[in-house]
mmCIF file of C-alpha atoms and ligand atoms in Angstrom:
data_model
loop_
_atom_site.group_PDB
_atom_site.id
_atom_site.type_symbol
_atom_site.label_atom_id
_atom_site.label_comp_id
_atom_site.label_asym_id
_atom_site.label_seq_id
_atom_site.Cartn_x
_atom_site.Cartn_y
_atom_site.Cartn_z
ATOM 1 C CA MET A 448 14.162 -3.899 -11.390
ATOM 2 C CA PRO A 449 14.841 -7.159 -9.367
ATOM 3 C CA THR A 450 11.678 -9.523 -9.396
ATOM 4 C CA SER A 451 10.031 -10.312 -6.267
ATOM 5 C CA ARG A 452 11.736 -13.525 -5.691
ATOM 6 C CA GLU A 453 15.182 -11.822 -6.192
ATOM 7 C CA ALA A 454 14.293 -9.211 -3.846
ATOM 8 C CA GLU A 455 13.227 -11.937 -1.160
ATOM 9 C CA ARG A 456 16.494 -13.852 -1.658
ATOM 10 C CA LEU A 457 18.597 -10.664 -1.119
ATOM 11 C CA LEU A 458 16.343 -10.180 1.878
ATOM 12 C CA ASP A 459 16.818 -13.899 3.256
ATOM 13 C CA ARG A 460 20.408 -13.334 3.341
ATOM 14 C CA LEU A 461 20.390 -10.016 5.096
ATOM 15 C CA GLU A 462 18.037 -11.741 7.617
ATOM 16 C CA GLN A 463 20.459 -14.512 7.900
ATOM 17 C CA ARG A 464 23.008 -11.721 8.842
ATOM 18 C CA TYR A 465 20.801 -9.709 11.253
ATOM 19 C CA PRO A 466 18.433 -11.984 12.709
ATOM 20 C CA ASP A 467 18.033 -9.798 15.899
ATOM 21 C CA ALA A 468 17.116 -6.747 13.886
ATOM 22 C CA LYS A 469 14.241 -5.090 15.679
ATOM 23 C CA CYS A 470 12.416 -1.547 16.831
ATOM 24 C CA ALA A 471 15.439 0.432 18.415
ATOM 25 C CA LEU A 472 13.185 2.735 20.377
ATOM 26 C CA VAL A 473 12.272 1.429 23.676
ATOM 27 C CA HIS A 474 8.692 1.051 24.629
ATOM 28 C CA ASP A 475 6.088 -0.562 26.614
ATOM 29 C CA SER A 476 2.873 0.192 24.802
ATOM 30 C CA ALA A 477 1.232 1.682 21.693
ATOM 31 C CA TRP A 478 1.304 5.139 23.098
ATOM 32 C CA GLN A 479 4.909 5.100 24.287
ATOM 33 C CA LEU A 480 5.885 3.859 20.586
ATOM 34 C CA LEU A 481 3.908 6.402 19.083
ATOM 35 C CA ILE A 482 5.462 9.289 21.252
ATOM 36 C CA ALA A 483 8.924 8.017 20.895
ATOM 37 C CA THR A 484 8.485 7.514 17.015
ATOM 38 C CA ILE A 485 7.202 11.253 16.799
ATOM 39 C CA LEU A 486 10.375 12.539 18.723
ATOM 40 C CA SER A 487 12.586 10.267 16.695
ATOM 41 C CA ALA A 488 12.269 12.584 13.687
ATOM 42 C CA GLN A 489 15.558 14.108 12.919
ATOM 43 C CA CYS A 490 17.125 12.576 15.938
ATOM 44 C CA THR A 491 18.697 9.288 17.054
ATOM 45 C CA ASP A 492 17.077 6.378 18.508
ATOM 46 C CA LYS A 493 19.476 6.622 21.134
ATOM 47 C CA ARG A 494 18.981 10.230 22.179
ATOM 48 C CA VAL A 495 14.966 9.548 22.042
ATOM 49 C CA ASN A 496 15.544 6.663 24.522
ATOM 50 C CA GLN A 497 17.324 8.867 27.007
ATOM 51 C CA VAL A 498 14.625 11.488 26.579
ATOM 52 C CA THR A 499 11.545 9.084 26.997
ATOM 53 C CA VAL A 500 12.774 7.771 30.315
ATOM 54 C CA THR A 501 12.149 11.173 31.885
ATOM 55 C CA LEU A 502 8.919 12.121 29.651
ATOM 56 C CA PHE A 503 7.287 9.029 30.271
ATOM 57 C CA ARG A 504 7.801 9.293 34.227
ATOM 58 C CA GLU A 505 6.379 12.989 34.239
ATOM 59 C CA LEU A 506 3.790 12.523 31.653
ATOM 60 C CA PRO A 507 3.043 8.846 31.509
ATOM 61 C CA THR A 508 -0.324 8.967 29.683
ATOM 62 C CA ALA A 509 -2.080 10.592 27.074
ATOM 63 C CA VAL A 510 -4.250 12.444 29.939
ATOM 64 C CA GLU A 511 -1.266 13.848 31.261
ATOM 65 C CA MET A 512 0.366 14.736 28.063
ATOM 66 C CA ALA A 513 -3.076 16.081 26.875
ATOM 67 C CA THR A 514 -3.186 18.871 29.426
ATOM 68 C CA ALA A 515 0.555 19.260 29.775
ATOM 69 C CA CYS A 516 1.565 22.992 29.327
ATOM 70 C CA GLN A 517 3.638 23.710 26.116
ATOM 71 C CA ALA A 518 6.660 24.743 27.933
ATOM 72 C CA VAL A 519 6.937 21.679 30.021
ATOM 73 C CA VAL A 520 6.825 19.172 27.046
ATOM 74 C CA GLU A 521 9.288 21.383 25.100
ATOM 75 C CA ASN A 522 11.512 21.486 28.367
ATOM 76 C CA LEU A 523 11.591 17.359 28.358
ATOM 77 C CA ILE A 524 11.965 16.965 24.899
ATOM 78 C CA HIS A 525 14.406 19.822 24.205
ATOM 79 C CA SER A 526 17.462 17.778 23.259
ATOM 80 C CA THR A 527 15.712 15.861 20.311
ATOM 81 C CA GLY A 528 15.452 18.995 18.256
ATOM 82 C CA PHE A 529 12.586 20.900 16.764
ATOM 83 C CA TYR A 530 11.260 20.701 20.283
ATOM 84 C CA ARG A 531 8.471 23.521 19.341
ATOM 85 C CA ASN A 532 6.947 21.476 16.652
ATOM 86 C CA LYS A 533 7.356 18.304 18.242
ATOM 87 C CA ALA A 534 6.044 19.479 21.433
ATOM 88 C CA LYS A 535 2.708 20.968 19.767
ATOM 89 C CA HIS A 536 2.652 17.725 18.116
ATOM 90 C CA LEU A 537 2.721 15.335 21.328
ATOM 91 C CA ILE A 538 -0.163 17.478 22.888
ATOM 92 C CA GLY A 539 -2.059 17.860 20.038
ATOM 93 C CA CYS A 540 -1.735 13.867 19.221
ATOM 94 C CA ALA A 541 -2.507 13.383 22.955
ATOM 95 C CA GLN A 542 -5.617 15.410 22.714
ATOM 96 C CA ALA A 543 -6.851 13.501 19.500
ATOM 97 C CA VAL A 544 -6.260 9.994 21.322
ATOM 98 C CA LEU A 545 -8.241 11.052 24.317
ATOM 99 C CA TYR A 546 -11.122 12.860 22.779
ATOM 100 C CA GLN A 547 -11.544 10.999 19.599
ATOM 101 C CA HIS A 548 -10.138 7.277 20.576
ATOM 102 C CA ALA A 549 -11.415 7.175 24.148
ATOM 103 C CA GLY A 550 -7.609 7.122 25.085
ATOM 104 C CA GLU A 551 -6.597 4.328 23.034
ATOM 105 C CA VAL A 552 -4.065 4.524 20.117
ATOM 106 C CA PRO A 553 -6.111 3.353 17.029
ATOM 107 C CA ALA A 554 -4.825 0.657 15.083
ATOM 108 C CA SER A 555 -5.435 1.759 11.363
ATOM 109 C CA LEU A 556 -3.077 3.531 9.136
ATOM 110 C CA LYS A 557 -6.090 5.973 8.245
ATOM 111 C CA GLU A 558 -6.880 6.858 11.755
ATOM 112 C CA LEU A 559 -2.888 7.246 12.618
ATOM 113 C CA ILE A 560 -2.116 9.390 10.035
ATOM 114 C CA ALA A 561 -4.731 12.046 10.960
ATOM 115 C CA LEU A 562 -3.448 12.366 14.459
ATOM 116 C CA PRO A 563 -1.430 15.689 14.509
ATOM 117 C CA GLY A 564 2.682 14.724 13.835
ATOM 118 C CA VAL A 565 1.921 11.291 12.469
ATOM 119 C CA GLY A 566 2.960 10.387 9.003
ATOM 120 C CA ARG A 567 3.125 7.113 7.162
ATOM 121 C CA LYS A 568 6.330 6.116 8.491
ATOM 122 C CA THR A 569 5.117 6.625 12.057
ATOM 123 C CA ALA A 570 1.902 4.922 11.324
ATOM 124 C CA ASN A 571 3.809 1.965 10.144
ATOM 125 C CA VAL A 572 6.118 1.611 12.937
ATOM 126 C CA VAL A 573 3.271 1.519 15.200
ATOM 127 C CA LEU A 574 1.574 -0.951 13.273
ATOM 128 C CA GLY A 575 3.996 -3.335 12.617
ATOM 129 C CA ASN A 576 5.545 -3.302 16.131
ATOM 130 C CA VAL A 577 2.273 -3.308 18.268
ATOM 131 C CA PHE A 578 -0.492 -4.277 16.498
ATOM 132 C CA ASP A 579 1.167 -6.818 14.127
ATOM 133 C CA ILE A 580 -0.381 -5.528 11.072
ATOM 134 C CA PRO A 581 2.086 -5.366 8.392
ATOM 135 C CA GLY A 582 3.615 -1.953 7.716
ATOM 136 C CA MET A 583 6.471 -0.977 5.339
ATOM 137 C CA VAL A 584 8.503 1.625 7.064
ATOM 138 C CA VAL A 585 10.368 4.089 4.672
ATOM 139 C CA ASP A 586 13.074 6.273 6.676
ATOM 140 C CA THR A 587 16.597 7.324 5.355
ATOM 141 C CA HIS A 588 18.180 4.026 5.456
ATOM 142 C CA VAL A 589 15.636 2.243 3.752
ATOM 143 C CA LYS A 590 15.201 4.661 1.058
ATOM 144 C CA ARG A 591 18.930 4.566 0.368
ATOM 145 C CA LEU A 592 19.488 0.978 0.435
ATOM 146 C CA SER A 593 16.285 0.278 -1.682
ATOM 147 C CA ARG A 594 17.521 2.306 -4.211
ATOM 148 C CA ARG A 595 20.875 0.925 -4.218
ATOM 149 C CA PHE A 596 19.401 -2.517 -4.563
ATOM 150 C CA GLY A 597 17.468 -1.501 -7.625
ATOM 151 C CA TRP A 598 14.172 -2.059 -5.992
ATOM 152 C CA THR A 599 13.094 1.497 -6.445
ATOM 153 C CA LYS A 600 14.134 4.467 -8.705
ATOM 154 C CA LYS A 601 11.958 6.467 -6.745
ATOM 155 C CA SER A 602 12.919 9.428 -4.039
ATOM 156 C CA ASP A 603 9.345 10.069 -2.564
ATOM 157 C CA PRO A 604 8.944 7.886 0.703
ATOM 158 C CA VAL A 605 5.253 7.401 -0.324
ATOM 159 C CA GLN A 606 6.029 6.385 -3.819
ATOM 160 C CA ILE A 607 8.979 4.018 -2.437
ATOM 161 C CA GLU A 608 6.651 2.456 0.148
ATOM 162 C CA LYS A 609 4.138 1.819 -2.563
ATOM 163 C CA GLU A 610 6.625 0.060 -4.934
ATOM 164 C CA LEU A 611 8.152 -1.955 -1.880
ATOM 165 C CA SER A 612 4.900 -3.086 -0.751
ATOM 166 C CA LEU A 613 4.139 -4.532 -4.325
ATOM 167 C CA LEU A 614 7.695 -6.332 -4.422
ATOM 168 C CA LEU A 615 7.588 -7.862 -1.241
ATOM 169 C CA PRO A 616 4.712 -9.879 0.372
ATOM 170 C CA PRO A 617 3.172 -8.305 3.667
ATOM 171 C CA GLN A 618 4.212 -10.763 5.909
ATOM 172 C CA ARG A 619 7.835 -9.611 5.488
ATOM 173 C CA TRP A 620 7.210 -5.782 5.304
ATOM 174 C CA THR A 621 7.800 -4.964 9.061
ATOM 175 C CA GLN A 622 11.026 -7.188 9.546
ATOM 176 C CA CYS A 623 12.350 -5.902 6.386
ATOM 177 C CA GLY A 624 12.191 -2.319 7.752
ATOM 178 C CA HIS A 625 14.236 -3.362 10.502
ATOM 179 C CA THR A 626 16.752 -5.303 8.803
ATOM 180 C CA LEU A 627 17.737 -2.681 6.281
ATOM 181 C CA ILE A 628 17.834 -0.103 8.688
ATOM 182 C CA GLU A 629 20.425 -2.497 10.956
ATOM 183 C CA HIS A 630 22.299 -3.403 7.353
ATOM 184 C CA GLY A 631 22.408 0.630 6.607
ATOM 185 C CA ARG A 632 23.797 1.520 10.089
ATOM 186 C CA ALA A 633 26.263 -1.313 10.000
ATOM 187 C CA CYS A 634 27.535 -1.533 6.705
ATOM 188 C CA CYS A 635 25.655 0.112 3.433
ATOM 189 C CA LYS A 636 26.263 3.537 5.019
ATOM 190 C CA ALA A 637 25.895 6.981 3.773
ATOM 191 C CA PRO A 638 27.249 8.436 1.668
ATOM 192 C CA THR A 639 29.863 5.551 1.421
ATOM 193 C CA PRO A 640 28.970 2.147 1.726
ATOM 194 C CA ASN A 641 31.340 -0.919 2.901
ATOM 195 C CA CYS A 642 30.872 -2.776 0.098
ATOM 196 C CA SER A 643 33.838 -4.898 0.481
ATOM 197 C CA GLN A 644 32.292 -6.138 3.884
ATOM 198 C CA CYS A 645 28.969 -6.503 2.583
ATOM 199 C CA PRO A 646 27.054 -9.878 2.744
ATOM 200 C CA VAL A 647 24.787 -9.292 -0.113
ATOM 201 C CA VAL A 648 27.315 -7.850 -2.525
ATOM 202 C CA GLU A 649 26.640 -10.869 -5.137
ATOM 203 C CA PHE A 650 22.920 -9.379 -5.207
ATOM 204 C CA CYS A 651 23.586 -5.593 -5.448
ATOM 205 C CA PRO A 652 23.309 -3.723 -8.563
ATOM 206 C CA ARG A 653 25.255 -1.120 -7.336
ATOM 207 C CA ILE A 654 28.393 -2.747 -7.864
ATOM 208 C CA GLY A 655 29.830 -1.058 -10.904
ATOM 209 C CA VAL A 656 26.772 0.349 -12.159
ATOM 210 C CA ASP A 657 25.588 3.792 -10.670
ATOM 211 C CA LYS A 658 28.086 4.884 -7.763
ATOM 212 C CA SER A 659 26.118 8.132 -6.907
ATOM 213 C CA ARG A 660 22.745 6.242 -5.553
HETATM 214 S S1 SF4 B 427 27.230 -4.230 -2.080
HETATM 215 FE FE1 SF4 B 427 27.579 -1.985 -1.096
HETATM 216 S S2 SF4 B 427 25.654 -0.666 -1.763
HETATM 217 FE FE2 SF4 B 427 25.336 -2.802 -2.071
HETATM 218 S S3 SF4 B 427 24.211 -3.544 -0.326
HETATM 219 FE FE3 SF4 B 427 26.133 -3.817 0.045
HETATM 220 S S4 SF4 B 427 27.001 -1.968 1.136
HETATM 221 FE FE4 SF4 B 427 25.223 -1.717 -0.048
#
């Protein structure tokens, strides 16, 4: 297991390589980012950004979403996959935001994860990108890369979040997520990483150690 200092050195190098890494989901408000992140489960950000153009035009606020017919929402988000469950979550989430939080997206992890369809990943995306509250997002890229870096041996995203939160200072959590996602898409891909082109190859314990991670 690397020390915090070693982990930060690797992260420094990656942040130099990806200085513009940021949230890829197009949004203008906490509400829009919350909805877009729920839709991004098992779906590409590109597809979500296409779908939300129409979705936010037809149902712009929590009021419209909370009172929308499930079939209408399903139709609007169909191409993101798992559309029945997602539609249920969007309507339930809108109702909770409207009736329990006076129409405002709450700014705490505890309140966010109590909303229908909102897990820790979605909550941390919203906290870090809208409220400037550090959030360690663990998606498929962050999970894969942090295991390859030797930052964790865990498989459960909640456990990984906990370990990364201890390894890195809070002020780096949000950008760490963006940077690892960018590196995961560009170079450290699944299932085969492009190690010969990697800007952090000298920091990576995976080389010559365990090729299965
Ligand atoms: S050396 Fe390979 S496995 Fe390690 S971070 Fe770079 S691309 Fe990923």
